[in-house]
PDB file of C-alpha atoms and ligand atoms in Angstrom:
ATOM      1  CA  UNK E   1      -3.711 -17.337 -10.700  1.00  0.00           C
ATOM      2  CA  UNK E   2      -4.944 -14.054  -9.019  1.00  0.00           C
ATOM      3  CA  UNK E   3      -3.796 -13.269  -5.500  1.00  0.00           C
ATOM      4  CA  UNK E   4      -5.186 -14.712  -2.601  1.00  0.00           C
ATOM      5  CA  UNK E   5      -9.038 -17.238  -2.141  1.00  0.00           C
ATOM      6  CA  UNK E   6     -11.683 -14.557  -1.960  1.00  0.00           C
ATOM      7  CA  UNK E   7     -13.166 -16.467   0.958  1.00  0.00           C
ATOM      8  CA  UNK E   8     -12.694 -14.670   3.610  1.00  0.00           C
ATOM      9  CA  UNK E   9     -11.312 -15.980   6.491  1.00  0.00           C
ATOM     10  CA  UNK E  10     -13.171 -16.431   9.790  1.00  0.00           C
ATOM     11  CA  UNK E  11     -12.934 -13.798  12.458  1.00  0.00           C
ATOM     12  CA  UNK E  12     -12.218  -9.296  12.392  1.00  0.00           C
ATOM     13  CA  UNK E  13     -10.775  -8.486   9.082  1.00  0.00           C
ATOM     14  CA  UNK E  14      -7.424  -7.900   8.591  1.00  0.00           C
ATOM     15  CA  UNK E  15      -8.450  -4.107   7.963  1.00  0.00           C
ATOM     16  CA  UNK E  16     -11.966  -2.535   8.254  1.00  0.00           C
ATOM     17  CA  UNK E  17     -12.924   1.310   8.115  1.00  0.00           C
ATOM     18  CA  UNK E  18     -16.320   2.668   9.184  1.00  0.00           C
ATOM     19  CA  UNK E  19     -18.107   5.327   7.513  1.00  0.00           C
ATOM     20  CA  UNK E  20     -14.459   7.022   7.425  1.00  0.00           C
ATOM     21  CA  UNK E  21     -14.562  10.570   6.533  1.00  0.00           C
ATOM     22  CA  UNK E  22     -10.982  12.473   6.392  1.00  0.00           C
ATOM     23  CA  UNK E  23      -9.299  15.268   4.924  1.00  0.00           C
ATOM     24  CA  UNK E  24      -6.299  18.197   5.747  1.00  0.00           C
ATOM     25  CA  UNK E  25      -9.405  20.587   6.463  1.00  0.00           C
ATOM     26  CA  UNK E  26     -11.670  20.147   9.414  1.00  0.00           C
ATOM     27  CA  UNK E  27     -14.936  21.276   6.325  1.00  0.00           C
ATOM     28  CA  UNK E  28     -13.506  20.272   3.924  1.00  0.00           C
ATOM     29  CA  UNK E  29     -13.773  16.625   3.808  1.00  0.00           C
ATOM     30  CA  UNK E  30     -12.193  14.259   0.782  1.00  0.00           C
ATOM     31  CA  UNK E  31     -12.726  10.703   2.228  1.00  0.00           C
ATOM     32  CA  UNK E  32     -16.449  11.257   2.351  1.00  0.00           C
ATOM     33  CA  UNK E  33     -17.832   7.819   4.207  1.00  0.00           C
ATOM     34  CA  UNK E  34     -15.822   4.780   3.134  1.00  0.00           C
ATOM     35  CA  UNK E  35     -16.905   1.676   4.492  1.00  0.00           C
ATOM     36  CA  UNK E  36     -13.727  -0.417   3.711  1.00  0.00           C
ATOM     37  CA  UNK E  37     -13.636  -4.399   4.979  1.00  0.00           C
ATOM     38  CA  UNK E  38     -10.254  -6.719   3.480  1.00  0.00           C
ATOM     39  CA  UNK E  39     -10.041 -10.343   4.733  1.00  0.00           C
ATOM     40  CA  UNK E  40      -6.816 -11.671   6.343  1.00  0.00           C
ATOM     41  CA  UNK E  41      -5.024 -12.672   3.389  1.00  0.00           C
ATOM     42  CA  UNK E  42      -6.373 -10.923   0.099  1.00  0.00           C
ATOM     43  CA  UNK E  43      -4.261  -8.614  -1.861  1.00  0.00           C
ATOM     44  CA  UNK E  44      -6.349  -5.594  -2.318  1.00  0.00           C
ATOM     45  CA  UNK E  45      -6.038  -3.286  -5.187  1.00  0.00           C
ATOM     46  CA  UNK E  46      -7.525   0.385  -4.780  1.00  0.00           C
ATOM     47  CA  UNK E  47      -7.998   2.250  -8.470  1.00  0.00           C
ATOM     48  CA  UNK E  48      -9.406   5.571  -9.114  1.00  0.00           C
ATOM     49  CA  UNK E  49      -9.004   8.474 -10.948  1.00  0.00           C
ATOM     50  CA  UNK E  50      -6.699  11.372 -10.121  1.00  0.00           C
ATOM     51  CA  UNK E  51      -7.482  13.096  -7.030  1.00  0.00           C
ATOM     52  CA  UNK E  52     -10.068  10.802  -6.060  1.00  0.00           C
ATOM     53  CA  UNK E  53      -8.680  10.712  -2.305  1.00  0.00           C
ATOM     54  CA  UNK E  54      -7.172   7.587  -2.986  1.00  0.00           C
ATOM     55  CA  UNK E  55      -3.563   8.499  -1.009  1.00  0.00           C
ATOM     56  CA  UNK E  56      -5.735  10.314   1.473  1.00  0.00           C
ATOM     57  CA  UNK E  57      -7.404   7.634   2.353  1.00  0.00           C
ATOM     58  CA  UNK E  58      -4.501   5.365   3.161  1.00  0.00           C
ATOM     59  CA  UNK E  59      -3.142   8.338   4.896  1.00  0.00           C
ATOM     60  CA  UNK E  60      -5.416   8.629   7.034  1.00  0.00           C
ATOM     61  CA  UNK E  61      -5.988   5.055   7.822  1.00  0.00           C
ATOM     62  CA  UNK E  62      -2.049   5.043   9.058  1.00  0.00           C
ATOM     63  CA  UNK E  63      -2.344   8.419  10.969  1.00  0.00           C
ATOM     64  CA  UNK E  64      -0.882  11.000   8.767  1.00  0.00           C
ATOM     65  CA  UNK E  65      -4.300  13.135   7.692  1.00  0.00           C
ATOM     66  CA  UNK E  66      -6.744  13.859  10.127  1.00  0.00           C
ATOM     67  CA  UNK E  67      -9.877  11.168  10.833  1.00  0.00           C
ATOM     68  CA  UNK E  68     -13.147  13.296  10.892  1.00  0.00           C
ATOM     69  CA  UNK E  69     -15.390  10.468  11.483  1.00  0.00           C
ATOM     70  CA  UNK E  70     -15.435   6.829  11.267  1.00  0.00           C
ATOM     71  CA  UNK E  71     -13.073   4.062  12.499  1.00  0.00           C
ATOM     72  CA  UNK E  72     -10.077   2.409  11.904  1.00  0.00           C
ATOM     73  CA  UNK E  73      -9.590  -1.142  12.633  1.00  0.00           C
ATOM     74  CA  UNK E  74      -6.707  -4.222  12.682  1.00  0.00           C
ATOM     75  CA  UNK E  75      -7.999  -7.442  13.438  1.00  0.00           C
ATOM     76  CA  UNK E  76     -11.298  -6.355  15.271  1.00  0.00           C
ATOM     77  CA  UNK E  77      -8.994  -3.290  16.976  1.00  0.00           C
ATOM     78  CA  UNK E  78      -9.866  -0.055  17.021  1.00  0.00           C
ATOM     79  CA  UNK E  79      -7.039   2.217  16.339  1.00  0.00           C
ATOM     80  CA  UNK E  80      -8.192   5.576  15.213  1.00  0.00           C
ATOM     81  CA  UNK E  81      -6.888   7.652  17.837  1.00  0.00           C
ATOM     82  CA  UNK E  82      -3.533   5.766  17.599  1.00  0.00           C
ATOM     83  CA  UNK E  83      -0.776   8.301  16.230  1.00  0.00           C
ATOM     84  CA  UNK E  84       0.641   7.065  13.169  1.00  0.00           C
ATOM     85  CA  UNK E  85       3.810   5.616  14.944  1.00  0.00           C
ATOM     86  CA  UNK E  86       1.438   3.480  17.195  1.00  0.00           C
ATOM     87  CA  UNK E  87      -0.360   2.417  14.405  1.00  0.00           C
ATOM     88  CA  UNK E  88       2.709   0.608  12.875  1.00  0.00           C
ATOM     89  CA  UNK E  89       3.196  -1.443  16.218  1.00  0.00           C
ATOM     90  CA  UNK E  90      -0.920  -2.238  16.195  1.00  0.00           C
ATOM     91  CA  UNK E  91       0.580  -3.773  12.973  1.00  0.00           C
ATOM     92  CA  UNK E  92       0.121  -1.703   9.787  1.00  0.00           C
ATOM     93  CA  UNK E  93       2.845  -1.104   8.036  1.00  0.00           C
ATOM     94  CA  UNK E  94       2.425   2.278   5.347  1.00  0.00           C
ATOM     95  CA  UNK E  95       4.796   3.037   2.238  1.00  0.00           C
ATOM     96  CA  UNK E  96       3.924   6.130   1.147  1.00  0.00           C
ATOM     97  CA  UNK E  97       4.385   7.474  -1.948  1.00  0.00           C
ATOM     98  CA  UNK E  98       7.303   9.931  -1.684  1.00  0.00           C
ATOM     99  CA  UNK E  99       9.723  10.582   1.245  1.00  0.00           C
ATOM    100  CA  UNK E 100       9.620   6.684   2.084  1.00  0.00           C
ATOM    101  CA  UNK E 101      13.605   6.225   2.672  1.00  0.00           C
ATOM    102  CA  UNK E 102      16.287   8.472   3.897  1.00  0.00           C
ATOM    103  CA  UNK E 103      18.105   9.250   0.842  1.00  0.00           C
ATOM    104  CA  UNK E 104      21.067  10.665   2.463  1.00  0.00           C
ATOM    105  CA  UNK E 105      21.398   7.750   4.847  1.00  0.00           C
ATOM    106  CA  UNK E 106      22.830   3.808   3.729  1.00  0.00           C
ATOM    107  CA  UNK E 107      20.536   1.344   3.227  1.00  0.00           C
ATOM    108  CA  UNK E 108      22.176  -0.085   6.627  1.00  0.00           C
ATOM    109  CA  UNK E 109      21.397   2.925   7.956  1.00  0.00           C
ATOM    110  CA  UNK E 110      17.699   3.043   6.950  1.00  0.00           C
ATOM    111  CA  UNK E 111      16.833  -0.727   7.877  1.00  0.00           C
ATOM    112  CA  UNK E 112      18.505   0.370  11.101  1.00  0.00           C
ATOM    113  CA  UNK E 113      16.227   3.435  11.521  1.00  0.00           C
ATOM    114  CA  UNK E 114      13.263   0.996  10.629  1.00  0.00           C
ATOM    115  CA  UNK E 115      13.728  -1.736  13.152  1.00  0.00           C
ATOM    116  CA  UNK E 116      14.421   0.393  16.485  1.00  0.00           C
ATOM    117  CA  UNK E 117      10.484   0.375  17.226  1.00  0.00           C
ATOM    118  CA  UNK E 118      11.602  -2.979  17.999  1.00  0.00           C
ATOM    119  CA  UNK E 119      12.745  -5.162  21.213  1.00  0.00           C
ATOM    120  CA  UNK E 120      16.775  -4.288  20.993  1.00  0.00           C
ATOM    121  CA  UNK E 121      16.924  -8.418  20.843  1.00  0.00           C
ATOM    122  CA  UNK E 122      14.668  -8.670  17.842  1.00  0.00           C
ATOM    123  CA  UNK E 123      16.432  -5.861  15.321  1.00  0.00           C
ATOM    124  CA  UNK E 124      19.687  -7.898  14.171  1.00  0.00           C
ATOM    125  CA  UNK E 125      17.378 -11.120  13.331  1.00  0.00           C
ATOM    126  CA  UNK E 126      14.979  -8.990  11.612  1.00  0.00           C
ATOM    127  CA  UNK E 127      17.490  -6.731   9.491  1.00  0.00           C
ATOM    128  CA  UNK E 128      19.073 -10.138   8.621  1.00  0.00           C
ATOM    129  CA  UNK E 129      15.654 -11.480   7.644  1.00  0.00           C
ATOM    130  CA  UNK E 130      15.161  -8.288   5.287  1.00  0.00           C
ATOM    131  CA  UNK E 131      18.510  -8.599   3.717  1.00  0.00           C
ATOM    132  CA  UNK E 132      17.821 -11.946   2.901  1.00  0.00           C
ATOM    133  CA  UNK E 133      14.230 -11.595   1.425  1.00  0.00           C
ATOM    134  CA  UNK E 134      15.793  -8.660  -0.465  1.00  0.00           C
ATOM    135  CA  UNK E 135      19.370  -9.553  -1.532  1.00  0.00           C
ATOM    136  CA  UNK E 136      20.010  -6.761  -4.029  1.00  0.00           C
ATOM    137  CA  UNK E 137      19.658  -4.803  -0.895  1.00  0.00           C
ATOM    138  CA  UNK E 138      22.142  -6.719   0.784  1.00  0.00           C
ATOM    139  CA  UNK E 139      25.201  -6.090  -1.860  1.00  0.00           C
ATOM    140  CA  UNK E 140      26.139  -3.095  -0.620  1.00  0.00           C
ATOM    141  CA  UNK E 141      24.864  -2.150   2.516  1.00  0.00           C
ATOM    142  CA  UNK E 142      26.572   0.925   3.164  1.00  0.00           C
ATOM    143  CA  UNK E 143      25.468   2.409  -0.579  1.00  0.00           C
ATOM    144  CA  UNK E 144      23.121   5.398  -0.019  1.00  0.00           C
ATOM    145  CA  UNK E 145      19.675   4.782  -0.293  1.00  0.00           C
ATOM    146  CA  UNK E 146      19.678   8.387  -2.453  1.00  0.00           C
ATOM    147  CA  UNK E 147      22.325   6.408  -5.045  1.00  0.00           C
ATOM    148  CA  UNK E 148      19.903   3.469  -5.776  1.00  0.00           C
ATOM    149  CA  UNK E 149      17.353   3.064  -8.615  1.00  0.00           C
ATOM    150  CA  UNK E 150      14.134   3.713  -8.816  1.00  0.00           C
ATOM    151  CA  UNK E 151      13.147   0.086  -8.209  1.00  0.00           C
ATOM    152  CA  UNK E 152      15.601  -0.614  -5.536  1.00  0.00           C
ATOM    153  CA  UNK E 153      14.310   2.149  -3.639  1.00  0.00           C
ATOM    154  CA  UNK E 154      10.800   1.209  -3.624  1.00  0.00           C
ATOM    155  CA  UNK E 155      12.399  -2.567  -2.758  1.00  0.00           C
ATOM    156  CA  UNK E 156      14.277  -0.194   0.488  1.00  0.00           C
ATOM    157  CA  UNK E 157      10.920   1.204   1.384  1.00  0.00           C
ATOM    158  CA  UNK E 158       8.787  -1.970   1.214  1.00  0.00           C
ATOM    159  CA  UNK E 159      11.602  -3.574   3.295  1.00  0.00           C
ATOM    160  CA  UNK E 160      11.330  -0.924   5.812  1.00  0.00           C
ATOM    161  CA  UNK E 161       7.749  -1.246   6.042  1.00  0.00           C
ATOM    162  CA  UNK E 162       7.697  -5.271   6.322  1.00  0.00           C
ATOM    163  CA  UNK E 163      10.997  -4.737   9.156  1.00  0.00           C
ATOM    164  CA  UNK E 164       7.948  -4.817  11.981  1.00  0.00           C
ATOM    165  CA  UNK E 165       6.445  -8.078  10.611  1.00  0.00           C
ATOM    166  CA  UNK E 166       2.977  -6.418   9.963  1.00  0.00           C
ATOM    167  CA  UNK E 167      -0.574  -8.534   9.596  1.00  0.00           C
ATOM    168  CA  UNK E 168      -0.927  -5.524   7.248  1.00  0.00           C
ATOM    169  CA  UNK E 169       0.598  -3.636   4.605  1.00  0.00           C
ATOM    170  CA  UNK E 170      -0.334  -0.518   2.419  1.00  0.00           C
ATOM    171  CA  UNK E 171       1.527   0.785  -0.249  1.00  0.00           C
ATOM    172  CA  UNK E 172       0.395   4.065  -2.213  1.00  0.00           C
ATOM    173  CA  UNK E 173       1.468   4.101  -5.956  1.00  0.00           C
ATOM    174  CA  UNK E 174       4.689   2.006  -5.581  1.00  0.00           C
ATOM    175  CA  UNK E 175       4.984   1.546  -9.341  1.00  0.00           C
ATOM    176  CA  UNK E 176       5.002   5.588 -10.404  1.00  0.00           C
ATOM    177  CA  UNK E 177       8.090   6.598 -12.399  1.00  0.00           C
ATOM    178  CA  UNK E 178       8.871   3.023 -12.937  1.00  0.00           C
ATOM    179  CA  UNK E 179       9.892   1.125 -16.045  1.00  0.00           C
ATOM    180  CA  UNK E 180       7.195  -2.015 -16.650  1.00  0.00           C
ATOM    181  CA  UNK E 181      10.096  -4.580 -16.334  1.00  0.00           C
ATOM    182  CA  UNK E 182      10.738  -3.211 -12.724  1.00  0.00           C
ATOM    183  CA  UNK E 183       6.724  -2.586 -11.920  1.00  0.00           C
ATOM    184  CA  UNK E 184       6.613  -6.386 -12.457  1.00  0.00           C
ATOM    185  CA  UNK E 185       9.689  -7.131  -9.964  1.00  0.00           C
ATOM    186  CA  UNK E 186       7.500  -4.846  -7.554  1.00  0.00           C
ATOM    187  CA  UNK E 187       4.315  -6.859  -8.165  1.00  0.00           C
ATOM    188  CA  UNK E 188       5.795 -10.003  -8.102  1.00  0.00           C
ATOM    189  CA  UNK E 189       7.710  -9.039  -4.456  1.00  0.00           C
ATOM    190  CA  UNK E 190       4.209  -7.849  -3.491  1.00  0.00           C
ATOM    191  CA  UNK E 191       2.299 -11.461  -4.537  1.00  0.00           C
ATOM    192  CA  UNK E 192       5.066 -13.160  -2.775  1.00  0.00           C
ATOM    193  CA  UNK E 193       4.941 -10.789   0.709  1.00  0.00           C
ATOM    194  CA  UNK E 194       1.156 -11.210   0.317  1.00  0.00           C
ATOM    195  CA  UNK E 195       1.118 -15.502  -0.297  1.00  0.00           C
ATOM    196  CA  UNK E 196       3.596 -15.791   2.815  1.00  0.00           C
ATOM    197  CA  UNK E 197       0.272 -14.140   4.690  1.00  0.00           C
ATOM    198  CA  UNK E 198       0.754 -10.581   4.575  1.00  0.00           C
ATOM    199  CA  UNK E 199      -2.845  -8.397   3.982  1.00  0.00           C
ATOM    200  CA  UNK E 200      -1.826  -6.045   1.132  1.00  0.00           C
ATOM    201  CA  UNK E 201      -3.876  -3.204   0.101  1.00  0.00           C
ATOM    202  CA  UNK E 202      -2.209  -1.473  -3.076  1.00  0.00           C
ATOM    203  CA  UNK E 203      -3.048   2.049  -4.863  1.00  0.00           C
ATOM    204  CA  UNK E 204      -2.181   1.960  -8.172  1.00  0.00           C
ATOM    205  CA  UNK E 205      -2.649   3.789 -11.665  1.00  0.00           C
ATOM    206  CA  UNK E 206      -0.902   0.882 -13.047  1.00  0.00           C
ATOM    207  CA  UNK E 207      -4.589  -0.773 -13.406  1.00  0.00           C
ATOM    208  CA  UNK E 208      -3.907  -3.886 -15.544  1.00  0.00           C
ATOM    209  CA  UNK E 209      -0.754  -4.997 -13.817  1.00  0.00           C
ATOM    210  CA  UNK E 210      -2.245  -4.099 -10.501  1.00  0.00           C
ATOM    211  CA  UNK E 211      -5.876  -6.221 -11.951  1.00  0.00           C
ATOM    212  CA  UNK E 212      -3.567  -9.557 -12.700  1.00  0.00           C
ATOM    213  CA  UNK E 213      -2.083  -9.622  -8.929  1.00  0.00           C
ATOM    214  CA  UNK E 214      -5.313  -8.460  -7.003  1.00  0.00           C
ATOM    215  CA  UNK E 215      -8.237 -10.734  -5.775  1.00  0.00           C
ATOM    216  CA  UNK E 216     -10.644  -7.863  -5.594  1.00  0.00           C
ATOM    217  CA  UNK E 217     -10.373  -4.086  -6.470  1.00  0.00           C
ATOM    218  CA  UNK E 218     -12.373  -1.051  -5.170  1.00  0.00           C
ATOM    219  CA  UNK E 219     -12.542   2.223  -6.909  1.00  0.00           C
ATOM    220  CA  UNK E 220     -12.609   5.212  -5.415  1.00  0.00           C
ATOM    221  CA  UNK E 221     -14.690   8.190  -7.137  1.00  0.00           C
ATOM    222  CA  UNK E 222     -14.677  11.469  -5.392  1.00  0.00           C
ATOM    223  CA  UNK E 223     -13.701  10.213  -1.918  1.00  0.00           C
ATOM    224  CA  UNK E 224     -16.300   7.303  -1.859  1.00  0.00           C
ATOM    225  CA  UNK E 225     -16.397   3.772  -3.492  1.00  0.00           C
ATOM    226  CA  UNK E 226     -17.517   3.535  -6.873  1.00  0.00           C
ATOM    227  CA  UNK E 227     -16.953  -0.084  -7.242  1.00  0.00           C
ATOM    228  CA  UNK E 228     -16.325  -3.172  -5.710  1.00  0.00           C
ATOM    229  CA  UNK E 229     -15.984  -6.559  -7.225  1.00  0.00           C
ATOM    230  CA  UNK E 230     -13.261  -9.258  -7.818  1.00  0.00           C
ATOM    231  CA  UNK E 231     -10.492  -8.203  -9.898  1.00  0.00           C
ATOM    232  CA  UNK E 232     -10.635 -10.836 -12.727  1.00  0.00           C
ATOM    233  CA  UNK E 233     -14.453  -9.082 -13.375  1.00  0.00           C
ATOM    234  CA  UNK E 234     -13.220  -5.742 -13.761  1.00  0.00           C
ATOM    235  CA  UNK E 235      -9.725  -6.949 -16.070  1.00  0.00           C
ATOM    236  CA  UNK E 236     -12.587  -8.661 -18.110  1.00  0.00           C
ATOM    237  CA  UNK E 237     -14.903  -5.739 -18.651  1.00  0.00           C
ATOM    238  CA  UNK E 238     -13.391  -2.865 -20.171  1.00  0.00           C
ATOM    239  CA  UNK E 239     -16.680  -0.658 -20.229  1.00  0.00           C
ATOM    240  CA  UNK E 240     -17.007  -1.006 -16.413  1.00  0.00           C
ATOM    241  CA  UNK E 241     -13.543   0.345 -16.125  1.00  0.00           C
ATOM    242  CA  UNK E 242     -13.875   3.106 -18.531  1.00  0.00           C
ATOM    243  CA  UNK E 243     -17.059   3.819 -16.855  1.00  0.00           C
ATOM    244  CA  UNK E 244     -15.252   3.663 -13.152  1.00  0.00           C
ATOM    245  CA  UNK E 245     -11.509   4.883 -14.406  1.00  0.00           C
ATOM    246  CA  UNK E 246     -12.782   7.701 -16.214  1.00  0.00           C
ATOM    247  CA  UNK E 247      -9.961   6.780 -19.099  1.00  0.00           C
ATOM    248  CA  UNK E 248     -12.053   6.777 -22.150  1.00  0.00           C
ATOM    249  CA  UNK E 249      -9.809   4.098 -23.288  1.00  0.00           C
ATOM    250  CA  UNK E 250      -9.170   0.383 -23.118  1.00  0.00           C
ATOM    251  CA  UNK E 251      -7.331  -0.317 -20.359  1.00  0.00           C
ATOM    252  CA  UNK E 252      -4.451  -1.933 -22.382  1.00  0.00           C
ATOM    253  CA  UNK E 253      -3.553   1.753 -23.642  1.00  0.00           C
ATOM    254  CA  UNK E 254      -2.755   2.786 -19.751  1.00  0.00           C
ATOM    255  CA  UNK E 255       0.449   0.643 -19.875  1.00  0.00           C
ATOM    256  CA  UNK E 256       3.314   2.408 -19.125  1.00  0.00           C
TER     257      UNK E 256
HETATM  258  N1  ADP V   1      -1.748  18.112   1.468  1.00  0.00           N
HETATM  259  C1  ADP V   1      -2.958  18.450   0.976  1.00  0.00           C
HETATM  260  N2  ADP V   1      -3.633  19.523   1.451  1.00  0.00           N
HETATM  261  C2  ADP V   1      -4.868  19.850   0.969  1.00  0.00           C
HETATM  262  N3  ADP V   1      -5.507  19.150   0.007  1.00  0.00           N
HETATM  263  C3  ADP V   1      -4.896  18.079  -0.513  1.00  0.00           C
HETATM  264  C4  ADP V   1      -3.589  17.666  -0.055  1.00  0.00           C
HETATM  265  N4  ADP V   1      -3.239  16.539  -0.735  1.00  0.00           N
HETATM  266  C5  ADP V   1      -4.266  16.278  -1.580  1.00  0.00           C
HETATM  267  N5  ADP V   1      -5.260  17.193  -1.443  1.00  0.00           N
HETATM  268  C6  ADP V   1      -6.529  17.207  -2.185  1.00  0.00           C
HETATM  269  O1  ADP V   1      -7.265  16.031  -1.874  1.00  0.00           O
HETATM  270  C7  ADP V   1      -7.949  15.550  -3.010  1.00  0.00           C
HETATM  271  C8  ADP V   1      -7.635  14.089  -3.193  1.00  0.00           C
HETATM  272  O2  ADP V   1      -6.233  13.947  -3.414  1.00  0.00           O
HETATM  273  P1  ADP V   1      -5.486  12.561  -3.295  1.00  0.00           P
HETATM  274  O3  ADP V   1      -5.928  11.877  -2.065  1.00  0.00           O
HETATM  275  O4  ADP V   1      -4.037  12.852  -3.444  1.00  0.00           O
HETATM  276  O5  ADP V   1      -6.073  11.809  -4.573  1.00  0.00           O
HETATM  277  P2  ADP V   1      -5.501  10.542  -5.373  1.00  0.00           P
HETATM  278  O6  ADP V   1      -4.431   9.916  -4.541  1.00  0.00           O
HETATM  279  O7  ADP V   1      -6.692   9.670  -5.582  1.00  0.00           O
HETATM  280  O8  ADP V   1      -4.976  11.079  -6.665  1.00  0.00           O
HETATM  281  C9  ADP V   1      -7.522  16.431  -4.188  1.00  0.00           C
HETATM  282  O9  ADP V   1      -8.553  17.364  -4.413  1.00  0.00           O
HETATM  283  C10 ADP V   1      -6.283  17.118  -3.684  1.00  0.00           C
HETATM  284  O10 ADP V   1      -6.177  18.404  -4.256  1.00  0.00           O
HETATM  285 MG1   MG V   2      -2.459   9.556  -4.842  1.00  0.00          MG
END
């Protein structure tokens, strides 16, 4: 099975961007007019080659790189000019890549730090809720998040992230630096956040693991889409993704 139905469902989509230019320079734009629409529901993977503007792209969608143009959107609501801290309680939720847990604080301590956008009544239930989705979390609660491995960090962060109950989460590259064994306890936490009815747009480089768990894929090429199609096509046609991924390979060879 791959991901979520590709029918969309009816009403706003989950996420939309409109002719969304961004970039760290007022002229020097890297998102250069994405047009980006994902249904309540689908698990969205977004591939591209390096420096494409993939992670500036999700960056800007959640706030953190200045919008030049365009719109941002959660379930038919505008939230451009929402600072990134507003845009988590419109509900998307945003691992980055790097810097997404405070390594010199427990893992306690981080969920803690996580769920105080919330009503005071609502933290304790949710924490509990996170701890329970995520048990190897819950071992040792007052282990420091800097202590834990590579995959059990990226479990801390995506916990973090879900702590606020989004419609909609984005992750950018949470596989890098890990070993395949633990990219597939990643994925398989992502299909099973995204089947209890969580949107999920992913960045990866990881394209074949990232292919099996998507329903559809877009790929960026110098800050616009390249490509867009269902995610079983593109696994199944290697000379569209060499074309697209630039890799000059088969896409079996980009396996970790
Ligand atoms: N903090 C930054 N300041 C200025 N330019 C940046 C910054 N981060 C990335 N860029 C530039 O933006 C372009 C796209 O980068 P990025 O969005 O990181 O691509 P990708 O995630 O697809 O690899 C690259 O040319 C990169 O050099
Ligand atoms: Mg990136």
């Amino acid at each position: 099975m791959t991901g979520a139905s590709p029918i969309p469902a009816a009403g706003a989509p989950a996420l939309e961007t409109r002719g969304l230019v961004a970039g760290y320079e007022p002229d020097l734009p890297i998102v250069r007019g994405v047009d980006l629409s994902v249904a309540s529901g689908e698990l969205l993977v977004l591939l591209g080659p390096n420096g494409a503007g993939k992670s500036t792209l999700v960056k800007a969608i959640a706030g953190v790189v200045p919008i030049h143009a365009g719109t941002v959107s959660i379930g038919g609501r505008d939230i451009t000019a929402l600072p990134a801290h507003r845009k988590i309680g419109a509900g998307l939720a945003f691992v980055p890549q790097t810097e997404n847990i405070f390594a010199t604080l427990s893992i306690q301590e981080n969920l803690q730090i996580a769920a105080a956008v919330l009503p005071k009544a609502r933290r304790a239930e949710r924490i509990a809720a996170m701890y329970a989705q995520f048990p190897d979390l819950a071992v040792k609660p007052a282990r420091l998040a800097g202590s834990l491995s590579g995959g059990q960090r990226q479990m801390l962060a995506i916990a973090r992230a879900l702590m606020v109950d989004p419609p909609v989460l984005i992750l950018d590259e949470p596989s890098a630096g890990l070993s395949p064994k633990i990219v597939a306890d990643v994925f398989s936490m992502l299909t099973e956040i995204n089947r209890a009815g969580v949107t999920v747009v992913l960045v990866e480089q990881n394209v074949k693991a990232a292919l099996a768990i998507a329903s559809r894929a877009i790929i960026l090429v110098e800050g616009r889409i390249g490509h867009e199609g269902a995610a079983q096509d593109l696994l199944d046609d290697p000379i569209l993704a060499r074309l697209y991924l630039g890799t000059g390979q088969a896409m079996e060879a980009r396996r970790p």
